[in-house]
XYZ file of C-alpha atoms in Angstrom:
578
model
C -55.126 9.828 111.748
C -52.897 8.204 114.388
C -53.087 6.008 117.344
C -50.867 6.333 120.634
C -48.313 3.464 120.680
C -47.274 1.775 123.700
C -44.196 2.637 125.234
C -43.528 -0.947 126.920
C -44.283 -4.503 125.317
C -43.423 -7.946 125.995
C -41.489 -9.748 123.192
C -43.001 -13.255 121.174
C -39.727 -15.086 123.187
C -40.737 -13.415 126.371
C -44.348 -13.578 126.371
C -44.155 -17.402 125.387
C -41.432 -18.095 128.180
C -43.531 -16.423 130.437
C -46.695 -18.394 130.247
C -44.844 -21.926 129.757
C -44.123 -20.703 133.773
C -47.563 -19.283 134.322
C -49.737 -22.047 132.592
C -47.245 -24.867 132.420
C -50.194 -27.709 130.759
C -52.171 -25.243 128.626
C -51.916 -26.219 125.252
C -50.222 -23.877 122.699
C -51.488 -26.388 119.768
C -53.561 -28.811 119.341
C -55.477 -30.354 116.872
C -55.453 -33.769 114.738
C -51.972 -33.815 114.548
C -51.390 -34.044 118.167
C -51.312 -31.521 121.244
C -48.394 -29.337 122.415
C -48.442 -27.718 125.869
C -46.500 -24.545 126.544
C -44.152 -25.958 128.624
C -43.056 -28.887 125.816
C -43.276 -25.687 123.583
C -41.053 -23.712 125.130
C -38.407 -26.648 126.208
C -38.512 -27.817 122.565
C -37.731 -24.652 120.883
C -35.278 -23.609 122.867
C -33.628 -27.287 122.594
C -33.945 -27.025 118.978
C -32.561 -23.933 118.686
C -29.469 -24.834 119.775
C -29.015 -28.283 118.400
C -29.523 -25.579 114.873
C -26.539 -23.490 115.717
C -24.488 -26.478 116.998
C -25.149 -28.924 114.340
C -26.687 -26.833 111.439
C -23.986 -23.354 111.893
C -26.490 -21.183 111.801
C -26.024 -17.996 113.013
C -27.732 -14.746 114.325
C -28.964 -12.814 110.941
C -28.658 -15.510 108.689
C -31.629 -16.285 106.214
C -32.612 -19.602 106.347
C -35.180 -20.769 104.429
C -37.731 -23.236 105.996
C -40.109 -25.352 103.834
C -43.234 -26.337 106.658
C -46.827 -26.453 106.447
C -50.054 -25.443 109.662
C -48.122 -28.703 111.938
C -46.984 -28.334 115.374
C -43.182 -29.121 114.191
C -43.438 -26.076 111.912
C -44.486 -23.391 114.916
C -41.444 -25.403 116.771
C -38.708 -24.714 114.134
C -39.761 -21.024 113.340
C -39.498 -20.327 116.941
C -36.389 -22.428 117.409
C -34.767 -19.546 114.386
C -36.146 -17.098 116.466
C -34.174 -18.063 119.303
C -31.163 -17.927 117.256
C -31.981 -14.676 115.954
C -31.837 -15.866 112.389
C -34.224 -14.504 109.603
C -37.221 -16.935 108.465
C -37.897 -17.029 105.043
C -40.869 -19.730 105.223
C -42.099 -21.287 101.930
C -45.234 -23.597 102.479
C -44.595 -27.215 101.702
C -47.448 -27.553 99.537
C -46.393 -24.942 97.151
C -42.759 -25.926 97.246
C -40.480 -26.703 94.250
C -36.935 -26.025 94.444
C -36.275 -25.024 91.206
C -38.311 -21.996 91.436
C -37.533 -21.344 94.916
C -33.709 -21.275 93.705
C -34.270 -19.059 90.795
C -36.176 -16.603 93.341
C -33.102 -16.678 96.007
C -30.630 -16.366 93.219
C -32.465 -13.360 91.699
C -32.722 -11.546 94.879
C -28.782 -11.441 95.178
C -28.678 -12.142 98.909
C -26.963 -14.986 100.808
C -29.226 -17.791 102.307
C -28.775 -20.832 104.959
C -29.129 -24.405 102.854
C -32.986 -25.280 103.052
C -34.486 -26.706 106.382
C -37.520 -28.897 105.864
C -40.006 -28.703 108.652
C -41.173 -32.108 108.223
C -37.208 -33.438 108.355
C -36.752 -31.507 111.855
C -39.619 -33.763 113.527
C -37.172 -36.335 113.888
C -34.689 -34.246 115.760
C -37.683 -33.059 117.967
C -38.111 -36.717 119.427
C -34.450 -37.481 120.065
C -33.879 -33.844 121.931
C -32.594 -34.046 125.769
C -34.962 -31.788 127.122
C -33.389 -29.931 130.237
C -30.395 -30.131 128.341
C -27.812 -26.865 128.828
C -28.523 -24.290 126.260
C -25.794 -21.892 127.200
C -24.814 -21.026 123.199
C -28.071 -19.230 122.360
C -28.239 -15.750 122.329
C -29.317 -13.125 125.235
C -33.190 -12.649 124.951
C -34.839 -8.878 124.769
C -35.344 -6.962 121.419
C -34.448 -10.062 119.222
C -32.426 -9.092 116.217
C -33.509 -11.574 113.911
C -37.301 -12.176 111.952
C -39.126 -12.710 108.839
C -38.560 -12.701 105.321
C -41.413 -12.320 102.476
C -41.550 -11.606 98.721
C -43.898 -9.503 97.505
C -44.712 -8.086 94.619
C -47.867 -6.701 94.094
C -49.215 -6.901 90.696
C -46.397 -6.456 88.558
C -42.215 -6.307 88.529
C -39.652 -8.077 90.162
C -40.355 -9.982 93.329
C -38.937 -8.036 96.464
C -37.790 -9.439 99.539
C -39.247 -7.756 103.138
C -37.618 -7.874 106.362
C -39.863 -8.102 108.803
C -37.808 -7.645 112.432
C -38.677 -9.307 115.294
C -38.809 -6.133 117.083
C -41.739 -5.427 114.962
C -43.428 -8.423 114.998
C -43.327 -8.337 118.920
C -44.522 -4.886 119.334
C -46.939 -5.108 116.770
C -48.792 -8.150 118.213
C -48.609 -6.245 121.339
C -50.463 -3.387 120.403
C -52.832 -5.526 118.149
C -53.239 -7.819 120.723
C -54.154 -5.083 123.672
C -56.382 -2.841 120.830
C -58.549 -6.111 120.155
C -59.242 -7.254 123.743
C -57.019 -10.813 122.743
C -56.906 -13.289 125.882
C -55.917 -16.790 127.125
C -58.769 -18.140 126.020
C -58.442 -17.608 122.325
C -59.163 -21.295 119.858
C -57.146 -20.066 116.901
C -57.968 -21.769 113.398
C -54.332 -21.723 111.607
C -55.963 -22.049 108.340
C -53.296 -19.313 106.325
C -50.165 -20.262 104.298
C -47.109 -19.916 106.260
C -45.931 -18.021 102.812
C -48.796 -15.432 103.566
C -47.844 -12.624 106.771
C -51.255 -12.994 108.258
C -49.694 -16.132 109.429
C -47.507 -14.771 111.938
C -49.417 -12.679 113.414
C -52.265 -15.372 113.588
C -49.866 -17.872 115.634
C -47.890 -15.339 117.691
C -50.971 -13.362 118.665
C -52.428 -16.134 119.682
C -49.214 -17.413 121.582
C -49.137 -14.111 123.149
C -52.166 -14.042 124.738
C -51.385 -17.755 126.061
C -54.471 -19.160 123.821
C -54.858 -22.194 121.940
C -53.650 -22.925 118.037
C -55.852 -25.308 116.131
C -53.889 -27.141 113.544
C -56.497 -28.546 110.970
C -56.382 -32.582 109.549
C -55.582 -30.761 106.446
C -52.583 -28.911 105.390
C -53.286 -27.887 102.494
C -54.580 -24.607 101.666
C -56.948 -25.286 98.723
C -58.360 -28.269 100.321
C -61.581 -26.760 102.143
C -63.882 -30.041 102.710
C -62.532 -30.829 106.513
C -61.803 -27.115 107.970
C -65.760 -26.778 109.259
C -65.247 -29.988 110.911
C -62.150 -28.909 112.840
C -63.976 -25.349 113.668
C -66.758 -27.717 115.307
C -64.461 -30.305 116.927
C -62.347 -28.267 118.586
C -64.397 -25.498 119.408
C -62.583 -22.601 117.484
C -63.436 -19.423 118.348
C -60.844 -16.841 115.827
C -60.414 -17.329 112.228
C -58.656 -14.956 109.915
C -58.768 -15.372 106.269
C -59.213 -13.679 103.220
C -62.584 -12.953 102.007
C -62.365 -15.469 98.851
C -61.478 -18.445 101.169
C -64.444 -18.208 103.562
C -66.688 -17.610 100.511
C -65.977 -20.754 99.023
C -65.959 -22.237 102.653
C -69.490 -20.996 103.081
C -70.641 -21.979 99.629
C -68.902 -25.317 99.884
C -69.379 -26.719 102.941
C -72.748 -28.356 105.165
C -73.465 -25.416 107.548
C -76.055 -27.199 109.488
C -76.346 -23.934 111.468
C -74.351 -20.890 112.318
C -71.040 -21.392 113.588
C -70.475 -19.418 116.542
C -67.014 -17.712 116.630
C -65.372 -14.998 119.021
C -63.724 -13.424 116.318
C -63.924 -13.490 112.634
C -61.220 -11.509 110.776
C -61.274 -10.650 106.874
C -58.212 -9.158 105.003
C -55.704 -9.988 102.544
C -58.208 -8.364 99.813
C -61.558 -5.979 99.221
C -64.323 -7.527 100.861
C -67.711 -6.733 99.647
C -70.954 -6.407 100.932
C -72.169 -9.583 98.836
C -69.842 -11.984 100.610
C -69.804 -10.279 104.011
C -73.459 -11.350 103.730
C -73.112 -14.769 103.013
C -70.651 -14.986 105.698
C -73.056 -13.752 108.252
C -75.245 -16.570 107.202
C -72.962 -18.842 107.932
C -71.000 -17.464 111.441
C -72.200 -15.583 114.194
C -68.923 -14.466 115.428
C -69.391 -11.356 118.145
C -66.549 -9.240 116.331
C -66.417 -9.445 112.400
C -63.872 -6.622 111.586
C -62.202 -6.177 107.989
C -58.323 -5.843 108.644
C -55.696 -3.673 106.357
C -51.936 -3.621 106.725
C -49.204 -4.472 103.747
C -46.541 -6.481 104.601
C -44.284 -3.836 104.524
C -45.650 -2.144 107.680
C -45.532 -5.515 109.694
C -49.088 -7.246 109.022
C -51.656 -5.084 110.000
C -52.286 -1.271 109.999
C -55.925 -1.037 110.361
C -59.012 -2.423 111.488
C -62.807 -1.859 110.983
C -65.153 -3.576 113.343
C -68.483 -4.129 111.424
C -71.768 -3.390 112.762
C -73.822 -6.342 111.495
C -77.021 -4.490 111.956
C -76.414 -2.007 109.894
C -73.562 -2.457 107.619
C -75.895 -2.327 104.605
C -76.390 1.684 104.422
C -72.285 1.958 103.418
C -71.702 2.265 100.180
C -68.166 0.330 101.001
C -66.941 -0.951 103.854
C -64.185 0.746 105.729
C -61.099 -0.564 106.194
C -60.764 1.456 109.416
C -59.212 2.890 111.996
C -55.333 2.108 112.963
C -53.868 -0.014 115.575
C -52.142 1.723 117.755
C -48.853 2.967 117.357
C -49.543 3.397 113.673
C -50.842 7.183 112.091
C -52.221 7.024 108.310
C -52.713 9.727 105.948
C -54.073 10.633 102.827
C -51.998 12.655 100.597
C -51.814 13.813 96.781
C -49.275 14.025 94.291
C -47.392 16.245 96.312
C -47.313 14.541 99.664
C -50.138 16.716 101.232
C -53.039 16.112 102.835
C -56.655 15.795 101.649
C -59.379 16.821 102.828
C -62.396 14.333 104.721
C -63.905 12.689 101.435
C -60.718 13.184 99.045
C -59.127 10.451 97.618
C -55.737 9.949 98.171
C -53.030 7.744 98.549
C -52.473 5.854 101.740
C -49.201 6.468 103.600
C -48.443 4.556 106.870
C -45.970 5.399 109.806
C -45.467 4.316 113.297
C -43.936 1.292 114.413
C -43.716 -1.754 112.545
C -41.921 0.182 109.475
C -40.381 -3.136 107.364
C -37.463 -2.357 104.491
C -36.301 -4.087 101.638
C -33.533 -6.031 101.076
C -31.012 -5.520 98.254
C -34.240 -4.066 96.168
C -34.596 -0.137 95.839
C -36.355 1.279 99.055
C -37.654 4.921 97.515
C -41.436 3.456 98.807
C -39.929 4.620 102.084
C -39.341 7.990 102.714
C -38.295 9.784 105.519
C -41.079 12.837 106.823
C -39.381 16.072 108.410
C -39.928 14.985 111.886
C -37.567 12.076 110.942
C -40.016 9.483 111.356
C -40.065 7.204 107.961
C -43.539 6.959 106.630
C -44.509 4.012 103.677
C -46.309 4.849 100.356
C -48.291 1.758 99.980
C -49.676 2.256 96.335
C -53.348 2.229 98.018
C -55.484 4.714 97.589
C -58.613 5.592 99.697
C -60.275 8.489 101.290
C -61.139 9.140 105.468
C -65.182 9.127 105.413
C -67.354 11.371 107.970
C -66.704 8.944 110.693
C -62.930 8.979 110.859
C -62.739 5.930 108.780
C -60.520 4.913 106.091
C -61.788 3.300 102.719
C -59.813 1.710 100.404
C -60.957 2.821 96.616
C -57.803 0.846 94.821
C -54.244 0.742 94.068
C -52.000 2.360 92.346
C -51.240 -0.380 89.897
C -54.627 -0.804 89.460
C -54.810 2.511 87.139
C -54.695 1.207 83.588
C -54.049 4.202 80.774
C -55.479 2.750 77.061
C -55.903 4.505 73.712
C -55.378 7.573 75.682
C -57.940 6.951 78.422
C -57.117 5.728 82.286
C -58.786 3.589 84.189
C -59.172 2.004 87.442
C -60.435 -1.539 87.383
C -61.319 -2.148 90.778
C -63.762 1.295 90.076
C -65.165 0.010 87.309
C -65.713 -4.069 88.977
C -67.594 -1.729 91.850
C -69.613 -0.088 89.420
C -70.561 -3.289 87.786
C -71.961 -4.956 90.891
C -73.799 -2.003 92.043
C -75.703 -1.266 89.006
C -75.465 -4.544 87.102
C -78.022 -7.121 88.606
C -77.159 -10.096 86.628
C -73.714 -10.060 88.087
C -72.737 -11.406 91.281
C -68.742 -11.531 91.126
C -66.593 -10.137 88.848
C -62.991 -9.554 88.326
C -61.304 -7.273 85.980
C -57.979 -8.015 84.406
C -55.113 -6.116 82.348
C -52.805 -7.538 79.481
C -49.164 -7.861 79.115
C -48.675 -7.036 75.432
C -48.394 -10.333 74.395
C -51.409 -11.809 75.570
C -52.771 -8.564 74.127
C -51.676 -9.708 70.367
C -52.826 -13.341 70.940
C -56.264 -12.180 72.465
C -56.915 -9.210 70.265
C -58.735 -7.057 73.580
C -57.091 -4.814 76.200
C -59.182 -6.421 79.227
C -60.868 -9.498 80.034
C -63.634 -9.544 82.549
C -64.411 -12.240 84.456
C -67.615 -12.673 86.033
C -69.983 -14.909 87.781
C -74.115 -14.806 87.423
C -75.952 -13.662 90.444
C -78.362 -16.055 91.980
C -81.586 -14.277 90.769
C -79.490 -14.213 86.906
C -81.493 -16.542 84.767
C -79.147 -19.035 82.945
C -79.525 -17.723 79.379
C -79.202 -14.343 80.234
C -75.986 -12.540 79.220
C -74.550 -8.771 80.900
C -73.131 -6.120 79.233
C -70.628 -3.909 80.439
C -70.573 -1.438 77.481
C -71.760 1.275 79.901
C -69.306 1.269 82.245
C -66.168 0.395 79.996
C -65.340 3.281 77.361
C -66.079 2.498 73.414
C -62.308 3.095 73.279
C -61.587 -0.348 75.041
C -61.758 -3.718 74.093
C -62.703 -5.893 76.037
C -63.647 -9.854 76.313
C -66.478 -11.273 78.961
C -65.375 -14.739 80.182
C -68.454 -16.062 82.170
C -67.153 -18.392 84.528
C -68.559 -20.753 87.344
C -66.154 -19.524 89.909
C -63.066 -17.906 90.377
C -59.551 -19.918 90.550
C -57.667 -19.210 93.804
C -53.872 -18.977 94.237
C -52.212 -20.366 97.670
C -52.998 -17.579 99.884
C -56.764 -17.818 99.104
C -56.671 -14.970 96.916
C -58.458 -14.819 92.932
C -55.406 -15.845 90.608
C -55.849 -13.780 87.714
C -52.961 -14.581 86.348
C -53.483 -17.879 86.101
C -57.021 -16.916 84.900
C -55.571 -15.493 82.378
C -53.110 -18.237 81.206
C -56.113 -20.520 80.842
C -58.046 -18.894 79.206
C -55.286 -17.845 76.734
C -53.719 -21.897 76.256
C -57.939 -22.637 75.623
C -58.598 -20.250 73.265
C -55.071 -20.549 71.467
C -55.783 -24.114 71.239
C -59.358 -23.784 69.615
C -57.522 -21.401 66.692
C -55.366 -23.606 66.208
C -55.893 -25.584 62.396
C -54.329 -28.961 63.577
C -54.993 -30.673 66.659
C -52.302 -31.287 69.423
C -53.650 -34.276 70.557
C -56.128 -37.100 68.755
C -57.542 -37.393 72.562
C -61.167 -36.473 73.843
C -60.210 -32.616 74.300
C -62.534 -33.579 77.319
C -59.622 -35.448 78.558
C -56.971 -32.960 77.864
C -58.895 -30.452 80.110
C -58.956 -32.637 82.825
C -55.154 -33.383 82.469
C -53.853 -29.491 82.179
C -56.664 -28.491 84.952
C -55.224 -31.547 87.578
C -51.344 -31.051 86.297
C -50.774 -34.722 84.914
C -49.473 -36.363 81.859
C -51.548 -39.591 82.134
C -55.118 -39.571 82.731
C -56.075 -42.769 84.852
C -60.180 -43.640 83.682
C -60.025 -46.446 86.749
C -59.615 -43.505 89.199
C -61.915 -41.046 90.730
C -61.247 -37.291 90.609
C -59.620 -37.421 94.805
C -57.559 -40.175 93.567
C -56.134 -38.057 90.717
C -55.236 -35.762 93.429
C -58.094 -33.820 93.044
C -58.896 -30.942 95.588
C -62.000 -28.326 96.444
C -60.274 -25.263 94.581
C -58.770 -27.478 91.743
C -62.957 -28.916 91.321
C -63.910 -25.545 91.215
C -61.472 -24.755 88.018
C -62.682 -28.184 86.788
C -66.109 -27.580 86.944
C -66.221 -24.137 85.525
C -63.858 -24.970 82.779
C -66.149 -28.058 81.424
C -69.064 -25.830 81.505
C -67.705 -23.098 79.483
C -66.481 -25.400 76.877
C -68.354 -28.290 76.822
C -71.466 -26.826 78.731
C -71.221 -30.013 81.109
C -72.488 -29.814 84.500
C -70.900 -31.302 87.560
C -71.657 -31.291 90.906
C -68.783 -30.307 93.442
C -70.185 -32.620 95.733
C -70.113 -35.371 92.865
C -66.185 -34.822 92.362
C -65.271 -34.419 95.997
C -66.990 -37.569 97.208
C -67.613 -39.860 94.317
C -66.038 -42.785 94.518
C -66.897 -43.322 90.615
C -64.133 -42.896 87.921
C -63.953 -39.347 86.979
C -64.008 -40.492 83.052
C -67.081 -42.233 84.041
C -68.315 -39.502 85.734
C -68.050 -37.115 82.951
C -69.305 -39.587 80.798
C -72.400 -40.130 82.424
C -73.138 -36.063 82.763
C -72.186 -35.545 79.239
C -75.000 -38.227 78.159
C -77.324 -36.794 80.744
C-alpha cells in the first residue's frame, strides 16, 4: 500500500521565514501566557540562535538537551537549536529530575550539550537586540540537525531516535498537503514536549501559518482548565491520545458540543466505546485515528472516521498512509499477506528515523535499496484498503506452554463481556510474579449499565492454564503522555497488597493517611490543607479516588477533591462517616 511522495517541500525554517514576510502580525502563539506574532517569532529565534552558539558553544549536531513545557519561550528555543542545526532532545519540565535524566544520557553512551532550561532562556529573550547581525548561523535548506526521543516500547533498554530535520520538514509537508491544513488552523498544544506528536502538532501548525494555543496550564495531568481554553480562544485542532480526551470528556462541564475543525486520536488503540463518548462531547468535521511510531517520523497513517456509520466495524482502521510512505503486511519471512491476513506492519518512504549508538537490525534494507522499518505492530489490510492494527509484537505473552496476545484477549472481553467497560491487561516480570502468585493482572472498569455488586469473569476468554488476578478499579492511572501506566499500575497494586501481608505494620498511622501520602508523593501529610493545596491534580484524584474505594470502599467525588476548599483529612473523614 503506498502513497506518491512529493518531490518538492518547503522546510519548518523556510516555511516559518516565509510567512513572518507574508503575514508579518498573525500570531504564531497565543494564549494565557501571552501572544507571539510571526514576525517577533521569527526575529527572536533567529536572535536566539545565535546568542546560543556565541555564548552557549553550541554547535551544528550537537545534542542539547532542553527542559521546557507548552510556553511560547519553549517553541522559541527549539527553533532557535534548529537554526543552529543542533539535535533537540526535549524533556518536559514537569516530568523533569536530573538524576534520572543523567542516568538515561549516561546509559545511552552518547555525548550531550550541558542542560538548557526553557524557562532560564526567557530572560535572554527580553534583553535580545532584535535586528541585530546574525552572520554566524548556518546556511538554511535541508537543515542537518533535529530531534531526539527515547523509546522503548514495552520492555528493554531505552533507545535514543534521531529524528532529522529533513524528515520532520518533509513529513509535515506531505501531512500537511494530505489533510487540507491552512492559515487558519487554532491549534490546542495540549501534548508533552517529551511525546513526538508534539512536533508535528506545533510545526504543522507553523507551517500552514495558523495559530498555537498555549493553555493556562502546563501541566499534562492537570485537565480542569483545557475546555476553557478550547472555548476562549476558539480552538479548532486538537490531537491527543484517546485516554486524555476520555477523561477530558468524563471530567469536564460540556455544556454542549464543542465544535472543532479537526480532532485527531493516536498515540494508542482507540475503541469504539470512547470514540463514542467523544462524539458526545465534540463535533469536529474531521475525527481521524492517526498511526506512525516515532521511528518513521510521527505519523504513517491516517483513518478519517465516518461518524455515521462507524458502528458496523468491528475495529477501527488505522488507515491509509500519508503520502510518501508505502506499508505492508508481511510474515515470518518478509512476504506479503494476503487482504484479511494478519501480519506485521513494515513502513518505508520518507521519514525513515535510526538509532543512535543502540543496535539498528529493526531497519533493514529491501532489494530496491530503499530501507523499510519493522515496527513490532501487527495488523491486517481490510476489504477497503485499510489497515487495522490487531497488536504488537511484545504484546504476545507465551505461559505454561500457551501464547497469548493481550490486547486480543482485552478486545474479546469488551465485546462479549457486558459488565465491562475498560479493561487493561498486564504481564509480570518474574518477580512481581513470585510476590503476586498469578501470571496476569487484569484491570478493569464497570460499564455504566454494570450494577455495583456485580462481579465479571474472564475464565472464558483466559486459558485454565493461566493465573490470573481481577483488580476492579475506578479508573485507569495515566503516565505523562496521556497514556494508561501499567507499570505503575502494577507497582501499586504490588506495594498495597505486599503491605496488607505483611504481619507488622510499617506505620502506627491511619493506613487512610498513608494512601494519601504514597498516592500524592509526600512525606508529611498536612490535615489543615485541601487536596489542590497538597498539590493535588485531575489524574493524581483519579488514582486517589479509585485507590480509597478499593481498599477502604470510600467514595469521593472528583469534583469534591478538585474544588473543595475543605481539608482533604476532613474530607475523607466526613465520607468515611457518611
Amino acid at each position: 500500500m503506498e502513497c506518491n511522495s512529493l518531490s518538492q517541500f518547503s522546510t519548518v525554517l523556510e516555511k516559518l521565514k516565509d510567512n513572518a514576510e507574508r503575514t508579518p502580525d498573525k500570531l504564531a502563539l497565543n494564549g494565557d501566557l501571552g501572544s507571539v506574532s510571526y514576525t517577533l517569532l521569527e526575529a527572536q529565534s533567529e536572535q536566539l540562535a545565535s546568542q546560543l552558539i556565541r555564548d552557549k558553544g553550541i554547535r551544528a549536531g550537537n545534542i542539547v538537551p532542553l527542559v521546557a513545557g507548552r510556553t511560547n519561550n519553549s517553541l522559541i528555543c527549539m527553533l532557535a537549536l534548529l537554526k543552529v542545526r543542533a539535535v533537540v532532545y526535549p524533556i518536559e519540565v514537569t516530568n523533569f529530575n536530573a538524576d534520572t535524566q543523567k542516568a538515561l544520557m549516561n546509559d545511552s553512551e552518547l555525548s550531550f550539550s550541558d542542560t538548557l532550561f526553557a524557562s532560564d532562556l526567557g530572560i535572554t529573550l527580553e534583553q535580545l537586540v532584535l535586528g541585530a547581525e546574525t552572520n554566524d548561523l548556518p546556511e538554511t535548506g535541508i537543515e542537518s540537525g533535529g530531534f531526539l526521543y527515547f523509546t522503548s516500547g514495552s520492555t528493554g533498554k531505552k533507545k535514543p531516535v534521531f529524528v532529522s530535520a529533513e524528515n520532520i520538514s518533509q513529513r509535515i509537508a506531505n501531512t500537511t498537503r494530505d489533510l487540507g491544513f491552512d492559515c487558519y488552523l487554532k491549534t490546542l498544544w495540549c501534548c508533552s514536549v517529551s511525546f513526538d506528536i508534539s512536533l508535528f502538532v506545533t510545526l504543522s501548525t507553523l507551517y500552514c501559518g495558523g495559530t498555537i494555543i498555549t493553555p493556562r496550564h502546563v501541566y499534562l495531568n492537570e485537565i480542569s482548565g483545557y475546555l476553557n481554553t478550547i472555548k476562549q480562544y476558539n480552538v479548532n485542532f486538537i490531537n491527543q491520545v484517546p485516554s486524555f480526551i476520555q477523561a477530558l470528556c468524563e471530567f469536564s462541564d460540556f455544556e454542549e458540543k464543542v465544535k472543532l475543525k479537526y480532532l485527531f486520536l493516536g498515540g494508542d488503540v482507540l475503541t469504539k466505546d470512547v470514540l463514542m463518548q467523544t462524539l458526545s462531547c465534540f463535533d469536529a468535521d474531521v475525527v481521524a485515528n492517526i498511526y506512525g511510531p516515532t521511528e518513521t517520523t510521527m505519523l504513517a497513517t491516517h483513518y478519517v472516521i465516518d461518524q455515521e456509520n462507524y458502528h458496523n466495524l468491528n475495529s477501527l482502521p488505522i488507515g491509509k498512509p500519508f503520502s510518501g510512505t508505502v506499508i505492508e503486511i508481511l510474515d515470518e519471512d518478509m512476504q506479503p499477506m494476503s487482504y484479511g491476513e494478519v501480519g506485521e506492519i513494515y513502513i518505508r518512504g520518507i521519514g525513515m528515523c535510526r538509532y543512535l549508538n543502540h543496535d539498528n537490525s529493526s531497519f533493514i534494507t529491501c532489494d530496491s535499496g530503499t530501507v523499510a522499518y519493522q515496527s513490532g505492530d501487527f495488523g491486517y489490510i481490510d476489504s477497503n484498503g485499510d489497515v487495522v492494527f490487531e497488536g504488537r509484537r511484545d504484546d504476545q505473552v507465551k505461559i505454561s506452554g500457551v501464547r497469548l496476545s493481550l490486547s486480543e484477549i482485552e478486545n474479546h472481553i469488551l465485546k462479549d463481556n457486558h459488565l465491562v467497560g475498560r479493561v487493561r491487561i498486564a504481564k509480570l516480570s518474574g518477580d512481581i510474579k513470585a510476590v503476586l502468585n498469578t501470571d496476569l493482572l487484569v484491570f478493569y472498569i464497570l460499564a455504566d449499565s454494570a450494577k455495583a455488586r456485580q462481579v465479571p469473569v474472564f475464565t472464558n476468554v483466559i486459558p485454565p492454564s493461566v493465573r490470573y488476578r481481577a483488580i476492579r478499579l475506578d479508573n485507569f492511572t495515566y503516565n505523562e503522555n496521556g497514556k494508561v501506566a501499567i507499570k505503575e499500575m502494577i507497582a501499586t497494586y504490588a506495594h498495597f497488597l505486599s503491605e496488607q501481608k505483611s504481619a507488622v505494620p510499617i506505620s502506627h498511622d491511619d493506613p487512610r493517611e498513608q494512601l494519601v501520602k504514597t498516592i500524592l508523593g509526600i512525606d508529611h501529610f498536612d490535615h489543615s490543607k485541601s487536596f489542590r493545596e497538597l498539590g493535588g491534580a485531575s489524574l493524581v484524584a483519579l488514582k486517589l479516588r479509585a485507590e480509597m474505594k478499593k481498599q477502604f470502599g470510600i467514595e469521593i467525588k472528583i469534583r469534591d477533591l478538585l474544588t473543595s476548599k475543605q481539608s482533604l483529612k476532613e474530607l475523607i473523614g466526613a465520607v468515611s462517616d457518611a
